[in-house]
PDB file of C-alpha atoms in Angstrom:
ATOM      1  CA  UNK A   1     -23.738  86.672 -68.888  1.00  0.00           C
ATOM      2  CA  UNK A   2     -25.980  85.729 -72.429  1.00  0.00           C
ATOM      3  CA  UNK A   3     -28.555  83.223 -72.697  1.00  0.00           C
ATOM      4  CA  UNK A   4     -27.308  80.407 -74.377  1.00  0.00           C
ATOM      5  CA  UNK A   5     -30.225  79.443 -76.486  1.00  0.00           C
ATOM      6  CA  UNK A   6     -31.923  76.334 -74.876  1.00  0.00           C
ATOM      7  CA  UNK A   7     -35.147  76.763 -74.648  1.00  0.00           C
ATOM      8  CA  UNK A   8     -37.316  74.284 -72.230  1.00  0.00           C
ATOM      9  CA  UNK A   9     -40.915  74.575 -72.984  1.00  0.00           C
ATOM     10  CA  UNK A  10     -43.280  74.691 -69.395  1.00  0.00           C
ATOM     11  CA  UNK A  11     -43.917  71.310 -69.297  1.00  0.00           C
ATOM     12  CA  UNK A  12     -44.207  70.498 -65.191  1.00  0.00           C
ATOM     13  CA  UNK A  13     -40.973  68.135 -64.102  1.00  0.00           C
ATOM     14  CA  UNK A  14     -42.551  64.786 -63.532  1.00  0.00           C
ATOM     15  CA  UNK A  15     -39.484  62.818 -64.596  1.00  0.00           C
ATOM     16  CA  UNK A  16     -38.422  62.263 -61.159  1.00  0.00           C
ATOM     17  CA  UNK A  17     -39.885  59.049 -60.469  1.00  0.00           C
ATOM     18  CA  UNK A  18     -37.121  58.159 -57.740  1.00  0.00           C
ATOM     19  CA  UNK A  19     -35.461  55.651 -59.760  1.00  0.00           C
ATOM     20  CA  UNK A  20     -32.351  56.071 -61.280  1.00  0.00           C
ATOM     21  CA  UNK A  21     -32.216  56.747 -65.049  1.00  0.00           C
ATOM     22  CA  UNK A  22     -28.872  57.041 -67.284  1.00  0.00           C
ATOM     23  CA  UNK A  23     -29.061  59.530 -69.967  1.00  0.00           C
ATOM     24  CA  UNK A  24     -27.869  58.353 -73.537  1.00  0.00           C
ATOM     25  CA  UNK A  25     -24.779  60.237 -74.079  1.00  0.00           C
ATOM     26  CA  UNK A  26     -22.198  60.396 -77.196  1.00  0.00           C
ATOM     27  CA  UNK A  27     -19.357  58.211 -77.038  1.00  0.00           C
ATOM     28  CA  UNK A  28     -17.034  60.550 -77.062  1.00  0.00           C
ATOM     29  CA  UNK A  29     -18.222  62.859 -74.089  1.00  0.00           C
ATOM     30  CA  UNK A  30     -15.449  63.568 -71.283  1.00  0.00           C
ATOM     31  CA  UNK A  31     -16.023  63.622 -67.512  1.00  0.00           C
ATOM     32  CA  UNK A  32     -19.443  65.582 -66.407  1.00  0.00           C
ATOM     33  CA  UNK A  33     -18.603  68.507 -64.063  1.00  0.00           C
ATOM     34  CA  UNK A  34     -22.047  69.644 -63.789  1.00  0.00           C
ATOM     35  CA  UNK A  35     -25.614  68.907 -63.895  1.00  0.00           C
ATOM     36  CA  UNK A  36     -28.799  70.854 -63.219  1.00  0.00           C
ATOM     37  CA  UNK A  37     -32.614  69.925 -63.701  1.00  0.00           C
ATOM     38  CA  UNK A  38     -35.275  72.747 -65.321  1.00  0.00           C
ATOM     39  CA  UNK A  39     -37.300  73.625 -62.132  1.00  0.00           C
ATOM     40  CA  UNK A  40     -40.061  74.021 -65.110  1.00  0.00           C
ATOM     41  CA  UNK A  41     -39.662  71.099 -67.425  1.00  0.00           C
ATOM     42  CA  UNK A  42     -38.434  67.575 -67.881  1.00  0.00           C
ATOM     43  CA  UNK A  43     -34.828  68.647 -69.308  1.00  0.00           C
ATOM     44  CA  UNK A  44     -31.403  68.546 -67.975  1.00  0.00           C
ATOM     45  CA  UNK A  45     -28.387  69.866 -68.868  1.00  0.00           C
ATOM     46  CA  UNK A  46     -24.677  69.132 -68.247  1.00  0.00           C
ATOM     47  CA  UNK A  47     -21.397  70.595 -68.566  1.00  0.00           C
ATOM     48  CA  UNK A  48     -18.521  68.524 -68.857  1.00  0.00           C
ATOM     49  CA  UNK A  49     -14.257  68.307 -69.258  1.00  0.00           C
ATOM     50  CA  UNK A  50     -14.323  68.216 -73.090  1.00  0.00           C
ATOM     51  CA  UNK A  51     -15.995  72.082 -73.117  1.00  0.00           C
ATOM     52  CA  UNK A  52     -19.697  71.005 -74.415  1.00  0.00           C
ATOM     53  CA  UNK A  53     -22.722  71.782 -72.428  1.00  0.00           C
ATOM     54  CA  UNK A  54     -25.488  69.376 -73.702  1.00  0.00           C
ATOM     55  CA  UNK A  55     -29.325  69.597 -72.767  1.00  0.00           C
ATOM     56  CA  UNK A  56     -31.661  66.446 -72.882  1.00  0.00           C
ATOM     57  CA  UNK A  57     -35.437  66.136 -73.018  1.00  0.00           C
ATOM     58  CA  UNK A  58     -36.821  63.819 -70.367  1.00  0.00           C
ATOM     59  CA  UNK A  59     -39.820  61.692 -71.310  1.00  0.00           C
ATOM     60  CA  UNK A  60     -42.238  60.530 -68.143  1.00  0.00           C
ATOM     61  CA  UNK A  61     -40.566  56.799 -68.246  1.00  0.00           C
ATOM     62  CA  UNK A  62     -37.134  58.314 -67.752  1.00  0.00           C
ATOM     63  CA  UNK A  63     -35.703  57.936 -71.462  1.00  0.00           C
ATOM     64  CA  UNK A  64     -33.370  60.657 -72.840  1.00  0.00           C
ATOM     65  CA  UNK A  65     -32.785  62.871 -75.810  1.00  0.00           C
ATOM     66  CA  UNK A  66     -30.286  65.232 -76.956  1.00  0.00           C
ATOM     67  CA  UNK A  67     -31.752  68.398 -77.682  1.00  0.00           C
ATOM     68  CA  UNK A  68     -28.877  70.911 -77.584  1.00  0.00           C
ATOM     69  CA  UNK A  69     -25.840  71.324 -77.348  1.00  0.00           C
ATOM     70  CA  UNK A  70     -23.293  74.828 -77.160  1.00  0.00           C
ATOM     71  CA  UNK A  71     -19.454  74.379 -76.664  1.00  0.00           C
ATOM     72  CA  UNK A  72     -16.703  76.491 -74.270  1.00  0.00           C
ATOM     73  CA  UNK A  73     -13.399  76.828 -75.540  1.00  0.00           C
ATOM     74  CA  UNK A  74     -12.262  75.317 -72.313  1.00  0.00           C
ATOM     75  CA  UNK A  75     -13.747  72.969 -69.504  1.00  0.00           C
ATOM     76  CA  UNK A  76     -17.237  73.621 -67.945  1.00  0.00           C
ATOM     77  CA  UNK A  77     -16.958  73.918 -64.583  1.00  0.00           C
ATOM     78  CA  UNK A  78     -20.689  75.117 -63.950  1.00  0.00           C
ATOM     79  CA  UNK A  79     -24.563  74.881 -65.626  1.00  0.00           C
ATOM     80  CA  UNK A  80     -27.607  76.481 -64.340  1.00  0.00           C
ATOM     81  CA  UNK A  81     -31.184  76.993 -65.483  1.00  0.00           C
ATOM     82  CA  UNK A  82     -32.930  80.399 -64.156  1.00  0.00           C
ATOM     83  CA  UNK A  83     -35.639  80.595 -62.061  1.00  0.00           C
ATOM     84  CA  UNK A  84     -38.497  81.119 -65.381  1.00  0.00           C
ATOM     85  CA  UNK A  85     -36.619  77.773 -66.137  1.00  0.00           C
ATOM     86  CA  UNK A  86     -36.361  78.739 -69.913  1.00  0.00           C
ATOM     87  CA  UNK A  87     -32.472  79.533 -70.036  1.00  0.00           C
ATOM     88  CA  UNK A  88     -29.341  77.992 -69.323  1.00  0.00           C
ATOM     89  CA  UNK A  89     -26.500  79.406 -68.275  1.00  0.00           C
ATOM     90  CA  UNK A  90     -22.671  78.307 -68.093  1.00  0.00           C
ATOM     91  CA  UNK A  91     -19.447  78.846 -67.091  1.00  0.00           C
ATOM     92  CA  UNK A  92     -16.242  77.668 -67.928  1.00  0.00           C
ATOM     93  CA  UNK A  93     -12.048  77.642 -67.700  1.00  0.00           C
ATOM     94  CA  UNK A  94     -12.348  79.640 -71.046  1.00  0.00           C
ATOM     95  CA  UNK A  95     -13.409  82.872 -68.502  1.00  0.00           C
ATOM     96  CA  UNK A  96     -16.817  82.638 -70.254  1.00  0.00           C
ATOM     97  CA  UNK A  97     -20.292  83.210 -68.971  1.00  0.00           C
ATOM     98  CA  UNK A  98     -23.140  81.579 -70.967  1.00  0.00           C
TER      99      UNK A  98
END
């Protein structure tokens, strides 16, 4: 398993203000097969169908922003941040780690 490059900052996670938000994503994304919040910062990252793993910046009022984005050569089935909250890592039906 590598790092994949996102980096998150330290910011505390205060976008969770218990009401649902919809993050902006491109038109032509596929199906999302996985999502996971930074336990350290107000980004969160997804893995989806069409191989891309995509990481948005949070602001307090719930509004999105692509910040990243790395690609499988297959589908994603799984994202994860670890526990320093300042990598992501992914898996996918390519028999990658991330």
């Amino acid at each position: 398993n590598s790092s994949s490059g996102f980096s998150t900052g330290s910011a505390a996670n205060t976008a969770a203000t218990g009401a649902d938000k919809q993050v902006n994503t491109p038109g032509d994304l596929d199906g999302v097969s996985s999502v996971a919040w930074s336990p350290t910062a107000n980004v969160l990252v997804s893995g989806s169908w069409d191989s891309k793993v995509l990481c948005w910046k949070i602001n307090d009022s719930g509004d999105s922003k692509q910040e990243a984005a790395i690609g499988h050569n297959g589908p994603v089935l799984c994202v994860s941040f670890g526990r320093e909250g300042s990598r992501v890592f992914s898996g996918g039906c390519d028999f990658r780690g991330k």
